[in-house]
GROMACS .gro file of C-alpha atoms in nm:
model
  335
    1UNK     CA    1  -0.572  -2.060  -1.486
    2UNK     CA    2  -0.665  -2.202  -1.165
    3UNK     CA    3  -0.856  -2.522  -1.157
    4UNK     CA    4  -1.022  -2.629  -0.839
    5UNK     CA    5  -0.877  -2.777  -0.510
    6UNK     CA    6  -0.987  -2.897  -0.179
    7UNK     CA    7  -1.096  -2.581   0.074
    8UNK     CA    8  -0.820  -2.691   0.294
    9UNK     CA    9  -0.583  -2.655   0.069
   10UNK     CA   10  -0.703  -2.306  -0.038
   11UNK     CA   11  -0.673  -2.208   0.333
   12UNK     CA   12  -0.351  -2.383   0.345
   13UNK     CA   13  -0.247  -2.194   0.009
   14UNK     CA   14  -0.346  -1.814   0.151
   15UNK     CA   15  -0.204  -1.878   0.559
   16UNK     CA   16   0.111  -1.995   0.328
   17UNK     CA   17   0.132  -1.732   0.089
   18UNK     CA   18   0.041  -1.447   0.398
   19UNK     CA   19   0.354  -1.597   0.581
   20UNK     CA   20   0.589  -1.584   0.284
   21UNK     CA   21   0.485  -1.280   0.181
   22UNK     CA   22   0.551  -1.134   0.510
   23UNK     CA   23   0.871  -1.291   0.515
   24UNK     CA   24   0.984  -1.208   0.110
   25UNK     CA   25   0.911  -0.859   0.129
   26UNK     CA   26   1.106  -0.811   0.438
   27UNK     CA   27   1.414  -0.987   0.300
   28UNK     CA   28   1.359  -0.792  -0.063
   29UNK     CA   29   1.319  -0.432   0.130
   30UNK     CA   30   1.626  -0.553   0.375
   31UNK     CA   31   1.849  -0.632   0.052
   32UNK     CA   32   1.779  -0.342  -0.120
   33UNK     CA   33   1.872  -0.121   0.098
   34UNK     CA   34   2.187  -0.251   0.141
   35UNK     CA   35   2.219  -0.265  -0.201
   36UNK     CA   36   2.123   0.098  -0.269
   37UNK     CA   37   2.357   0.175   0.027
   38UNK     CA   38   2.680  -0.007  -0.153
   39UNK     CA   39   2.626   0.170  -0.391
   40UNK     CA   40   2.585   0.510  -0.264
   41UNK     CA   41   2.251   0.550  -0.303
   42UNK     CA   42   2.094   0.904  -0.041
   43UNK     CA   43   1.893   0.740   0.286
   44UNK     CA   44   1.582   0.985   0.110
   45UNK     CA   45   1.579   0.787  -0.195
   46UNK     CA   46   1.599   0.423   0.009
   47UNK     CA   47   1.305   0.532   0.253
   48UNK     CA   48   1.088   0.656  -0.008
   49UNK     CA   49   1.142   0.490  -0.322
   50UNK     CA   50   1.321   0.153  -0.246
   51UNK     CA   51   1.130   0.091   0.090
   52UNK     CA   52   0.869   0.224  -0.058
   53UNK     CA   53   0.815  -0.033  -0.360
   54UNK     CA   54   0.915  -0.292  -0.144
   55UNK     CA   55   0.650  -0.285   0.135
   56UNK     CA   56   0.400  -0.221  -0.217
   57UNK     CA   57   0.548  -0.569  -0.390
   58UNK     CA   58   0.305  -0.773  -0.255
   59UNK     CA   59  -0.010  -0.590  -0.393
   60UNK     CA   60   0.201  -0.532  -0.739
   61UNK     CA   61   0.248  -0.889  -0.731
   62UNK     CA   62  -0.139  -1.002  -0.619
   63UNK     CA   63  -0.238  -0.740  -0.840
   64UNK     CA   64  -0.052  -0.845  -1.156
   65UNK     CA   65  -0.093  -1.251  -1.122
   66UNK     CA   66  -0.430  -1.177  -1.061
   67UNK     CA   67  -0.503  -1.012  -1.399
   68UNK     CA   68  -0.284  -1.297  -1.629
   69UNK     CA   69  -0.539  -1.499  -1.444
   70UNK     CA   70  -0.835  -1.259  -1.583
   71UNK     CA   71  -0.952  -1.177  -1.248
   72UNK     CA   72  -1.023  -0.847  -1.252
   73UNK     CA   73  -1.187  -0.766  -0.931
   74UNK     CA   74  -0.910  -0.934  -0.701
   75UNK     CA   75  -0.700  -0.714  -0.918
   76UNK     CA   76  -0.811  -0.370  -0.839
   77UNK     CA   77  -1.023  -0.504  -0.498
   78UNK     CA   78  -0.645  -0.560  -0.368
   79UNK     CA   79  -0.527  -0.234  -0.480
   80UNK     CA   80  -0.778  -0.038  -0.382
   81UNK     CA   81  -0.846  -0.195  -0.026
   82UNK     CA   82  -0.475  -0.215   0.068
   83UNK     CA   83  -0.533   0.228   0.022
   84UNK     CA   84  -0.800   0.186   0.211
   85UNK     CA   85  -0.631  -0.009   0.496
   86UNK     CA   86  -0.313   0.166   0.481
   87UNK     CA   87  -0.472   0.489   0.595
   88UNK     CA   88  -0.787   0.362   0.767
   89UNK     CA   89  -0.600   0.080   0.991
   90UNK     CA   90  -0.272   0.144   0.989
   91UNK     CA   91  -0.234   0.530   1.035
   92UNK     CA   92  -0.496   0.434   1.276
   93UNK     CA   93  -0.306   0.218   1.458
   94UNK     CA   94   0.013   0.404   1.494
   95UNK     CA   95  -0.204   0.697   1.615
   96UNK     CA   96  -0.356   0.470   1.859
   97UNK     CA   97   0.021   0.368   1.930
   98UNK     CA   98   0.159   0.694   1.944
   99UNK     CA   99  -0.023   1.035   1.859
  100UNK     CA  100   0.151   1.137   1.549
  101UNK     CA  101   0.344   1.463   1.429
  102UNK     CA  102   0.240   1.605   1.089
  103UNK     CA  103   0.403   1.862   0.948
  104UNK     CA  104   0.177   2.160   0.734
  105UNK     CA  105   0.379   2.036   0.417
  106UNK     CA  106   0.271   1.713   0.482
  107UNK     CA  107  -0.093   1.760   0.536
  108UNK     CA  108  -0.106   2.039   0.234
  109UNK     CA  109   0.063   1.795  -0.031
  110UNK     CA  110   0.011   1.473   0.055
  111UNK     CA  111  -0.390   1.467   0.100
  112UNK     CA  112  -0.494   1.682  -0.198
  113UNK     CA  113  -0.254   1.483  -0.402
  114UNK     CA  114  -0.364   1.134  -0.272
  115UNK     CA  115  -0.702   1.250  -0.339
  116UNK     CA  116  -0.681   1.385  -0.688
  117UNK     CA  117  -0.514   0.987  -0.752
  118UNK     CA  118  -0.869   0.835  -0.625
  119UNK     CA  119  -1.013   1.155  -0.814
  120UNK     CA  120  -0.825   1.018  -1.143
  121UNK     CA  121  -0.893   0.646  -1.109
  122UNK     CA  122  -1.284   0.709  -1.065
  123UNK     CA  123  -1.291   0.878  -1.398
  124UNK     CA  124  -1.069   0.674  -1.604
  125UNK     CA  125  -1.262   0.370  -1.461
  126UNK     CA  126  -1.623   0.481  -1.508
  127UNK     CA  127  -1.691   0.332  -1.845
  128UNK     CA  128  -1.556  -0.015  -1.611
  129UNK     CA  129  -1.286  -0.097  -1.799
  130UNK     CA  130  -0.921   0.003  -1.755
  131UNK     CA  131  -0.794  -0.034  -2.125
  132UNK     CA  132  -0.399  -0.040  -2.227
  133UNK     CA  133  -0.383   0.315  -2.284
  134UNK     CA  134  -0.584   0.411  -1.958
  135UNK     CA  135  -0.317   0.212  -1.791
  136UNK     CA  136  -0.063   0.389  -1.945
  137UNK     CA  137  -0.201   0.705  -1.843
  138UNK     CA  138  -0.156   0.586  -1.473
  139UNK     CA  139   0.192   0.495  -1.570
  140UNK     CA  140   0.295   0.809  -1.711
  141UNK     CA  141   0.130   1.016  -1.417
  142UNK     CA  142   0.358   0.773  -1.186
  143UNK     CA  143   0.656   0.834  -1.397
  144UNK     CA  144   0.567   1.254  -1.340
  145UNK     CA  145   0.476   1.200  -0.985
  146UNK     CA  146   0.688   1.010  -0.814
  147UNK     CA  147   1.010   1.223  -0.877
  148UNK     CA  148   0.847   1.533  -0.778
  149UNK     CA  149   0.663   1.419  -0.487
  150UNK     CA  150   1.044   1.241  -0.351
  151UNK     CA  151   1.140   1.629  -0.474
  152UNK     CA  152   0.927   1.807  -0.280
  153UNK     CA  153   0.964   1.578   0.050
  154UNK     CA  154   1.309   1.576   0.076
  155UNK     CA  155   1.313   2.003  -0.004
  156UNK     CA  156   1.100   2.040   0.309
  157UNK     CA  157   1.218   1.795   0.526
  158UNK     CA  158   0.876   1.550   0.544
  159UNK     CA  159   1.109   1.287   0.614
  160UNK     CA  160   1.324   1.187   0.927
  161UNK     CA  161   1.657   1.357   0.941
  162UNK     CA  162   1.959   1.105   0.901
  163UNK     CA  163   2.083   0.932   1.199
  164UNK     CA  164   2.407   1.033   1.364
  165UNK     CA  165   2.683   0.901   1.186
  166UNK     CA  166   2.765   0.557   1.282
  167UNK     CA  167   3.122   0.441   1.494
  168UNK     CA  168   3.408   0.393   1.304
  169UNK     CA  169   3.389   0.006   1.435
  170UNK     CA  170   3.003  -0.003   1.261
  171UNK     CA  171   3.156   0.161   0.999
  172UNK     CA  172   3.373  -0.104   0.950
  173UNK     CA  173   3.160  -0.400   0.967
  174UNK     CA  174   2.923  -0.246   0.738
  175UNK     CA  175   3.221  -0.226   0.479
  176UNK     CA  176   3.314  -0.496   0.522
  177UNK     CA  177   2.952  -0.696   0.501
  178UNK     CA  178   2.949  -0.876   0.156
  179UNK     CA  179   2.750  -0.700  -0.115
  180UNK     CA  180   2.666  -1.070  -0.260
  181UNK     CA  181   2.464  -1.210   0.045
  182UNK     CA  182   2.244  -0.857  -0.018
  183UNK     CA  183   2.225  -0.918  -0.410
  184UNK     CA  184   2.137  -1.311  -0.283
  185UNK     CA  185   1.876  -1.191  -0.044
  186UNK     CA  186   1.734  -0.948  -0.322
  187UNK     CA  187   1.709  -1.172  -0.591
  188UNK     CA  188   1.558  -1.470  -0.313
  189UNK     CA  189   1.333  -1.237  -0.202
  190UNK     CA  190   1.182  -1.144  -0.505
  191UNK     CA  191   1.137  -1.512  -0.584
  192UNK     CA  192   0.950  -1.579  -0.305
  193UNK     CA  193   0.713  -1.318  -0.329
  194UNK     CA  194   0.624  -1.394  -0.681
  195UNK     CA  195   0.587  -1.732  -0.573
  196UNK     CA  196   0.347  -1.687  -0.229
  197UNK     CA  197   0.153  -1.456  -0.447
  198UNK     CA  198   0.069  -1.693  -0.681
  199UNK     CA  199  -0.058  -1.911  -0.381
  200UNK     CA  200  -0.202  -1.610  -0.215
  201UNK     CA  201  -0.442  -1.557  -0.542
  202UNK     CA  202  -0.463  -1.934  -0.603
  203UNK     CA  203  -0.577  -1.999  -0.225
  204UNK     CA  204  -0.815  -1.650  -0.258
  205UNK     CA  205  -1.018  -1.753  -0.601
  206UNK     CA  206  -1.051  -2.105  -0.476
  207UNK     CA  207  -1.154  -1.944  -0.103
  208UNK     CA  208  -1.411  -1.706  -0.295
  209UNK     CA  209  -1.556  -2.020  -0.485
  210UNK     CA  210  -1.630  -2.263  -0.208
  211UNK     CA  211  -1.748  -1.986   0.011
  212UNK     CA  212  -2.002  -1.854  -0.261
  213UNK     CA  213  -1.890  -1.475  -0.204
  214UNK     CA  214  -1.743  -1.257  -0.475
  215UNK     CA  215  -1.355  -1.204  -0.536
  216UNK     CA  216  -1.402  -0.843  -0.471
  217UNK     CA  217  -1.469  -0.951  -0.123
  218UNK     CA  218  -1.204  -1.121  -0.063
  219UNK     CA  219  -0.991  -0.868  -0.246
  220UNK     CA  220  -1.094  -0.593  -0.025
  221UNK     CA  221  -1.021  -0.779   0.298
  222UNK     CA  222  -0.872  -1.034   0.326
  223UNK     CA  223  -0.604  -1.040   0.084
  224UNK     CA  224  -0.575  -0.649   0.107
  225UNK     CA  225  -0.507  -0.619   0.493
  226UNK     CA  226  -0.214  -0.945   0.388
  227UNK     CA  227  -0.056  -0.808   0.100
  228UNK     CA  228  -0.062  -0.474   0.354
  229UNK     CA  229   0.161  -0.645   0.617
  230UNK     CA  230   0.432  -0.521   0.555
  231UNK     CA  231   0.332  -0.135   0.542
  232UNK     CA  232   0.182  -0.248   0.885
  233UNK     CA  233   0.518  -0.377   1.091
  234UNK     CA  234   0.693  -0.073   0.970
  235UNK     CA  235   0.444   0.159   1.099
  236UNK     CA  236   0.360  -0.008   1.388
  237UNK     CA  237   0.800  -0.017   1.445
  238UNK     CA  238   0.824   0.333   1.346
  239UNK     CA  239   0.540   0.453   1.572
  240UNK     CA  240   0.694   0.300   1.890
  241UNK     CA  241   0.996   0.482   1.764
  242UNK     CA  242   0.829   0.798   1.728
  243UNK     CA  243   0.974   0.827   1.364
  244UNK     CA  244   0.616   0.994   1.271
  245UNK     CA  245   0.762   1.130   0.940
  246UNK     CA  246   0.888   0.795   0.829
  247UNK     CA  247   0.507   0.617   0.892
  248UNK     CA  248   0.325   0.914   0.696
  249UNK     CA  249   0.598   0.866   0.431
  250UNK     CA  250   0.559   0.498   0.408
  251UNK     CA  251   0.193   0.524   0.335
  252UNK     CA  252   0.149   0.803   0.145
  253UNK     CA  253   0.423   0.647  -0.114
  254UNK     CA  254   0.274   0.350  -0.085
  255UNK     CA  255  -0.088   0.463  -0.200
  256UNK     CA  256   0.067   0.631  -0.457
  257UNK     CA  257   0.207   0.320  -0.588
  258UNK     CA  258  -0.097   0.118  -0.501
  259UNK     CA  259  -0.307   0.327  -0.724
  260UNK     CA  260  -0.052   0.411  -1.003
  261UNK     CA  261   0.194   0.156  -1.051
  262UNK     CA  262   0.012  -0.140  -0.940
  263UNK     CA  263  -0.326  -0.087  -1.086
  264UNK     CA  264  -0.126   0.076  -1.406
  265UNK     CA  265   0.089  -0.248  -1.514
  266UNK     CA  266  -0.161  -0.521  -1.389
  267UNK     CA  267  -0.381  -0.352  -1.642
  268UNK     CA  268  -0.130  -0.315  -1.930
  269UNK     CA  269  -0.120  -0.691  -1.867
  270UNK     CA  270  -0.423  -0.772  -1.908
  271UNK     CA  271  -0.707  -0.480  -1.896
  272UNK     CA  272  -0.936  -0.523  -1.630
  273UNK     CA  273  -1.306  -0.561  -1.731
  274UNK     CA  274  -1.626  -0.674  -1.558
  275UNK     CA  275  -1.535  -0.563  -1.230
  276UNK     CA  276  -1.747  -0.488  -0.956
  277UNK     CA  277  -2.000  -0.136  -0.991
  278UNK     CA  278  -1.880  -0.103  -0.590
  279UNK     CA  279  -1.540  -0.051  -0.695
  280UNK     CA  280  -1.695   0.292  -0.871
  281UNK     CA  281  -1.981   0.362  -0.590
  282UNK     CA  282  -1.780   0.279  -0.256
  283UNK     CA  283  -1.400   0.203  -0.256
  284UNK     CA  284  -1.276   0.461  -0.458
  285UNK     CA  285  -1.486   0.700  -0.322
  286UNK     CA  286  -1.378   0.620   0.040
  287UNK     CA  287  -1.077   0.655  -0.051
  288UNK     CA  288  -1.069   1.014  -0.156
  289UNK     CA  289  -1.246   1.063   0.211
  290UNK     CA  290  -0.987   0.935   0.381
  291UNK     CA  291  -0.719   1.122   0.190
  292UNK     CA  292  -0.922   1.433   0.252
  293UNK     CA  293  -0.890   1.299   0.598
  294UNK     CA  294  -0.505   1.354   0.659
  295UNK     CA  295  -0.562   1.686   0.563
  296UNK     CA  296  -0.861   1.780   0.792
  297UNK     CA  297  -0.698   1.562   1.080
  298UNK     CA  298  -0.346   1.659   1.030
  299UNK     CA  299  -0.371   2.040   0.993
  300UNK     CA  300  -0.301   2.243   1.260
  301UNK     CA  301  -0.582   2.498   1.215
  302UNK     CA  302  -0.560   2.718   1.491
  303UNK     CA  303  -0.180   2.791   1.405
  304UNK     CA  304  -0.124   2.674   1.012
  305UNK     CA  305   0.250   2.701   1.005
  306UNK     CA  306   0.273   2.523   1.321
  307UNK     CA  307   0.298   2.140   1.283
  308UNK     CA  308  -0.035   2.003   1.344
  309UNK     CA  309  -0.101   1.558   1.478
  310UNK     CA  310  -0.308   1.241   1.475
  311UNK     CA  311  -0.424   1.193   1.796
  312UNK     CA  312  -0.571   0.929   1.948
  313UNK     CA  313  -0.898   1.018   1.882
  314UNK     CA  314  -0.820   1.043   1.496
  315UNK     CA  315  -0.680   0.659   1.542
  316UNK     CA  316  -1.037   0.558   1.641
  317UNK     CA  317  -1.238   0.733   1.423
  318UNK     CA  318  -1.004   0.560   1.167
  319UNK     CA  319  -1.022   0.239   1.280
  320UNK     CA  320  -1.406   0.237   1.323
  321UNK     CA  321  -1.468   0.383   0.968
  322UNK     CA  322  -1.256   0.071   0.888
  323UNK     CA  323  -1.492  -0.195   1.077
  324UNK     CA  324  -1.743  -0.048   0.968
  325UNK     CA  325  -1.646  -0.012   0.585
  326UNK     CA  326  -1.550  -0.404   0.628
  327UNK     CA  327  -1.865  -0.516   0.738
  328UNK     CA  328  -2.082  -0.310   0.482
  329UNK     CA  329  -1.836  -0.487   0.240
  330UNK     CA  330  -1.913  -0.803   0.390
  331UNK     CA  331  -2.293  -0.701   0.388
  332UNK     CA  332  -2.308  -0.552   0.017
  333UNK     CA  333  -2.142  -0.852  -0.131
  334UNK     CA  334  -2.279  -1.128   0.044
  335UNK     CA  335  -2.648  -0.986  -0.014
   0.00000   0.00000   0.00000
């Protein structure tokens, strides 16, 4: 599907699609919500659900372009290693920016369940395919686990409480703001992000090629940490806000999605075979550590119904697995 070009074109193709994804998935997540706010949609089910596909478009996108184009290990590689770097970098990060507040539901749901996911991938990968119906299977457990996860974080409060009503002049202008130029900004939005990715993974492949390393490589890093951008800025925002709930939130839902969703319809796409026996032996494993991680970081164990926190210590040990996961990556595939 994609035929050769120049290298500086390929660079030119992935700074490109990076900056338009960046931009597209802001403008998609910024119509949406005022979309889903028009038409009375809760500020739960925008944060978690809307927001929460919307900072995740870019990997479904990647993801799914990159198995029409039988490509299989940019595929999962950007999947997988946007989990990675969600928790790894960017909780580490915010922690680094602002020790964090986690609350015992949080740590007691969120890390058992995100590691059970990586659990669940290993196994239905391990024969290295992910056939139709194995995708579906991810599907399904999406369909199941999405509502009841949004369920269970809104019962006990994991996310942000809403804001104080707004003036009656806000009030106003944000009746009176067009629902069109939201719907315009949606649709645009979504068009350009389809668009960049198909650059991004153009640019990547072509990258991979000239440079003699493996698309899993490039997967893992470089596109992952772009296509992760936008899960980034609203962490690194929310941490200098000190809306811990809403950063936890972000990324657990996004992981979720990551490993369900976008994993589950590239592969109904097009199954992903021949990938990379590192995807098995190394990502997915670190990526139940690090969920078991938010647990055994975030727990307050000397009082357990006491909220417990990612401090800045937690940030570095984070971001140092991360360096040093990147350059055994780096290592391992270019050995």
């Amino acid at each position: 599907m994609y035929t050769d070009i120049p290298l500086w074109t390929s660079l030119l193709f992935m700074i490109g699609g990076f900056v338009a994804l960046a931009w597209s998935s802001d403008a998609f997540v910024d119509g949406a919500s005022k979309v889903a706010k028009a038409m009375g949609i809760s500020p739960f089910i925008i944060g978690m659900v809307i927001i929460g596909f919307g900072t995740s478009a870019p990997e479904l996108c990647v993801s799914v372009m990159s198995g029409l184009s039988d490509h299989s290990n940019l595929s999962l590689g950007n999947a997988y290693g946007s989990c990675v770097f969600n928790i790894a970098a960017i909780l580490g990060i915010a922690a680094l920016i602002r020790p964090l507040v986690v609350k015992p539901a949080t740590a007691i749901c969120a890390a058992p369940l995100l590691t059970a996911l990586s659990l669940i991938s290993l196994f239905l990968l391990r024969n290295g395919v992910c056939s139709h119906s194995e995708a579906i299977i991810l599907l399904v457990l999406f369909a199941i686990i999405m509502p009841l996860y949004c369920w269970f974080d809104q019962k006990y409060s994991l996310m942000p409480k809403p804001s104080a009503p707004a003036k009656e002049s806000d009030a106003g202008d944000e009746a009176d703001a067009p629902i069109l130029g939201a719907v315009v900004k949606l649709v645009t939005g979504l068009l350009v992000l389809v668009g960049s990715s198909h650059l991004l993974v153009w640019g990547a492949v072509d990258f991979a090629r000239a440079m003699g390393v493996s698309e899993l490589m490039i997967g893992l890093t470089i596109v992952a940490a772009g296509t992760s951008l936008p899960e980034l800025a609203s962490a690194v925002a929310s941490a200098r806000r000190g809306e811990h709930e809403f950063v936890l939130g972000n990324i657990v839902g996004s992981n979720i999605f990551n490993t369900l969703a976008v994993v589950g319809i590239a592969s109904v796409i097009s199954p992903a075979r021949d990938f990379s026996h590192y995807i098995l032996s190394r990502d997915l494993p670190l990526m139940a550590v690090l969920s078991v991680c938010i647990f055994a970081f975030g727990f307050n164990w000397h009082k357990p119904k006491s909220p417990g926190s990612f401090n800045r210590v937690d940030g570095f040990v984070w971001l140092l697995v991360f360096v040093l996961y990147t350059a055994f990556v780096i290592y391992s595939e270019t050995h």
